[in-house]
XYZ file of C-alpha atoms in Angstrom:
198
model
C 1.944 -124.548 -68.879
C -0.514 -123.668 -66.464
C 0.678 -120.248 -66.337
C 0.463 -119.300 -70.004
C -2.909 -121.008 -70.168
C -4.130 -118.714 -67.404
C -2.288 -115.867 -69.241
C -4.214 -116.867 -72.427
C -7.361 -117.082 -70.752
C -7.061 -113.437 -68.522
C -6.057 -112.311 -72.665
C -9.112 -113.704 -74.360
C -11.455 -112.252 -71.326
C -9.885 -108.967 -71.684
C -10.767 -108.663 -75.160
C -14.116 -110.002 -74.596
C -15.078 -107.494 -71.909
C -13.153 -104.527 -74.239
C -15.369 -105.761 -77.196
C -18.678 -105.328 -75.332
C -17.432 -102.327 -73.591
C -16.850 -101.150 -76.841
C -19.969 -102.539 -78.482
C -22.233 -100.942 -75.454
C -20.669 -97.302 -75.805
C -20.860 -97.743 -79.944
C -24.269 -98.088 -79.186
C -25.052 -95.458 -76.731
C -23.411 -93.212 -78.836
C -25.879 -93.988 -81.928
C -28.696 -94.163 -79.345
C -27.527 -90.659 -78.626
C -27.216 -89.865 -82.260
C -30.319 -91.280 -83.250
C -32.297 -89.526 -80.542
C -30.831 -85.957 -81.490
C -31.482 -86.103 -85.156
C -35.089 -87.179 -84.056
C -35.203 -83.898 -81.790
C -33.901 -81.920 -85.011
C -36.232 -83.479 -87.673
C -39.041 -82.703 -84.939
C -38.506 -79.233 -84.679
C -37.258 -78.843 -87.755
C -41.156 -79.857 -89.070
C -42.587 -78.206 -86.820
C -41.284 -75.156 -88.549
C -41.856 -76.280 -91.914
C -45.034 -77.989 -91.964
C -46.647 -75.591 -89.333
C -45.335 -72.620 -87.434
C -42.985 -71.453 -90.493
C -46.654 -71.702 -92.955
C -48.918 -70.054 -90.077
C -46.645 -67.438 -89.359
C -46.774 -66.054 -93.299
C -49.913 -66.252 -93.596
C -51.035 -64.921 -89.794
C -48.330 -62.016 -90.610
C -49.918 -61.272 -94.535
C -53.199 -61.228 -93.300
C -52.631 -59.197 -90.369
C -51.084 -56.397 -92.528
C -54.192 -56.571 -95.317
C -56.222 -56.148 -92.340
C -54.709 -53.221 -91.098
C -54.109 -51.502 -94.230
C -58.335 -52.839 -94.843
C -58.811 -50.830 -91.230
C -56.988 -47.885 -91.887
C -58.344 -47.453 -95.395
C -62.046 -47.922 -95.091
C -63.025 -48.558 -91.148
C -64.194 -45.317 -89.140
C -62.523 -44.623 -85.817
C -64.180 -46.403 -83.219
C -66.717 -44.579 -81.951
C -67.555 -42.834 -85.571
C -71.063 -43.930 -86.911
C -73.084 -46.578 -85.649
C -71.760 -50.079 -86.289
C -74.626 -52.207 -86.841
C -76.335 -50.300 -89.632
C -76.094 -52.037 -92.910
C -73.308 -50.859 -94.997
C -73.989 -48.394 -97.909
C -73.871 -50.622 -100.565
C -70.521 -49.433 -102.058
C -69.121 -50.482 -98.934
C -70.354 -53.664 -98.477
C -69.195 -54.578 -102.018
C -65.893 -53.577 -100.885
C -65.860 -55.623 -97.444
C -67.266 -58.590 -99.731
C -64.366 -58.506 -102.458
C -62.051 -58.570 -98.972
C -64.022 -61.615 -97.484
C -63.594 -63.413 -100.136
C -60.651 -62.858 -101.719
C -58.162 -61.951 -98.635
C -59.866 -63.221 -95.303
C -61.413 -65.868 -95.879
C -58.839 -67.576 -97.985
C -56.000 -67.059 -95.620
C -57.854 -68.121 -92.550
C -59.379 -71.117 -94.161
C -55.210 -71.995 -95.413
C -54.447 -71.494 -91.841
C -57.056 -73.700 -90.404
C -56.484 -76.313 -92.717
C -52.566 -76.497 -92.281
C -53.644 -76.584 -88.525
C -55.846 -79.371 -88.745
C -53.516 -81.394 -91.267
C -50.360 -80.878 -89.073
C -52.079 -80.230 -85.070
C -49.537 -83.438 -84.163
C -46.865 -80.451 -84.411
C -48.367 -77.987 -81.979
C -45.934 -77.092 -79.131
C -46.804 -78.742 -75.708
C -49.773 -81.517 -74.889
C -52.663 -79.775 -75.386
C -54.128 -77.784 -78.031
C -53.749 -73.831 -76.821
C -57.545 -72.213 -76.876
C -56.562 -69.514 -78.731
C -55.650 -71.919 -81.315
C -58.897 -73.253 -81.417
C -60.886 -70.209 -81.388
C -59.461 -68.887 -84.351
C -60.207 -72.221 -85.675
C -63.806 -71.779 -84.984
C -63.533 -68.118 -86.371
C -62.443 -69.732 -89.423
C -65.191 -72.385 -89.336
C -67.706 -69.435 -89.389
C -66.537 -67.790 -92.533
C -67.967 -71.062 -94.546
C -71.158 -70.026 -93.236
C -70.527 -66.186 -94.150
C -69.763 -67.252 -97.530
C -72.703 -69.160 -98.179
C -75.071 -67.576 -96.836
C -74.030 -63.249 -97.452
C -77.104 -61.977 -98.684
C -78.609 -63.764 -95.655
C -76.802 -62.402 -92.717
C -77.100 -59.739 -90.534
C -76.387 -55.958 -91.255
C -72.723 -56.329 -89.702
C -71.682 -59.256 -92.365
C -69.414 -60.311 -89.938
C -68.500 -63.709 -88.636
C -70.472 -64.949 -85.763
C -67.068 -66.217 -84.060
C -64.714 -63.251 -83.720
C -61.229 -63.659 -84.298
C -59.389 -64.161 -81.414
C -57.112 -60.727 -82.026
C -53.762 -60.146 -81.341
C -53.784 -63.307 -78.733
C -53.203 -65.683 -81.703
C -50.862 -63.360 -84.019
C -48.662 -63.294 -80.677
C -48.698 -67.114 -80.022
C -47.971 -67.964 -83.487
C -45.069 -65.616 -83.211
C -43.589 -66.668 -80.207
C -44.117 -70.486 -80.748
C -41.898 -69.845 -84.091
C -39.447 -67.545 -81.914
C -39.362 -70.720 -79.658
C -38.754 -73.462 -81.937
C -36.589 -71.216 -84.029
C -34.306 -71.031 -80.606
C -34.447 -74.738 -79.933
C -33.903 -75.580 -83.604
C -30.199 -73.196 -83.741
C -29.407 -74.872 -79.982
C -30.118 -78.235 -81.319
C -28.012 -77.890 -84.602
C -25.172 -76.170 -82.744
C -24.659 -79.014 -79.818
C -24.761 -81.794 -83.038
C -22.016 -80.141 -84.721
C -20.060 -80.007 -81.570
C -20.292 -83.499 -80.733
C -19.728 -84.370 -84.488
C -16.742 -82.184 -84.206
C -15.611 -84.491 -81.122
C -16.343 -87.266 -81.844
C -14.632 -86.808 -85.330
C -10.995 -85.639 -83.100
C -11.476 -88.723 -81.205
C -11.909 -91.147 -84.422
C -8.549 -89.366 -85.992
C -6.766 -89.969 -82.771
């Protein structure tokens, strides 16, 4: 008798200690689960709600601003540059201001400042925040045209090619991540689903 109660009770503690074994991996697993799917929704807004919106509109107005520039901009070098415009002109560069360059930077500094808890990294990048400022400066532009200098120019420049490139890179980046991310859940989905069929 003493025997099979022993036997009984080495049984019931096996299946105890292979229920929590089994409850504790269960769990890791979803732990697992849970923290990859927050990785992917991550990224994947970051792409969405920032880099993916910044990077269309960064790209569109870079290529009205070149085609602006190689249109109706002397060569550097060609005429002085702070003479005020003949008035043609400056009608011209005004219908551009307002209805291209303004616009677009003001969208891009406003999906910036609605969605900065995206931006890659700890910090906010400085070229980030300069063209922010550069934006800033076109509300005074705006309001105040007939006002300004002979240049009608923003009084923060725009940061260049620096911020074209980081937007394009950080959506290169996250793009990368994103495709790595998906790829390693389907493979564990994939095993874990041979394991379950087993």
């Amino acid at each position: 008798m003493e025997i099979s109660m022993i036997a009984a009770m080495v049984t019931a503690c096996a299946s105890i200690l292979i229920a929590i074994m089994a409850y504790w991996l269960n769990h890791q697993g979803e732990t697992r689960r849970s923290l990859r799917k927050a990785q992917i929704d991550r990224v994947s807004s970051q792409l969405k709600d920032l880099y993916g919106p910044l990077l269309v509109l960064t790209e569109t107005n870079e290529k009205a601003w070149r085609e602006y520039c190689r249109r109706y901009i002397l060569p550097i070098g060609v005429g002085p540059t702070e003479i005020p415009l003949p008035e043609l002109e400056e009608a011209r560069w005004r219908m551009w201001v307002e209805a291209v360059f303004a616009p677009t930077a003001q969208k891009m500094r406003d999906i910036i400042t609605a969605r900065g808890d995206l931006i890659i990294g700890g910090e906010m990048p400085p070229v980030v925040l300069e063209f922010c400022a550069h934006a800033a400066t076109y509300d005074a532009l705006l309001t105040n045209w007939d006002g300004v200098g002979p240049s009608k120019s923003t009084l923060i420049r725009h940061p260049g090619n620096r911020f074209l490139s980081y937007v394009r890179e950080s959506y290169g980046l996250l793009k990368a991540e994103q495709a790595l991310l998906l790829k390693v859940a389907r493979e564990v989905g994939r095993f874990e689903f041979n394991q379950s069929a087993r």
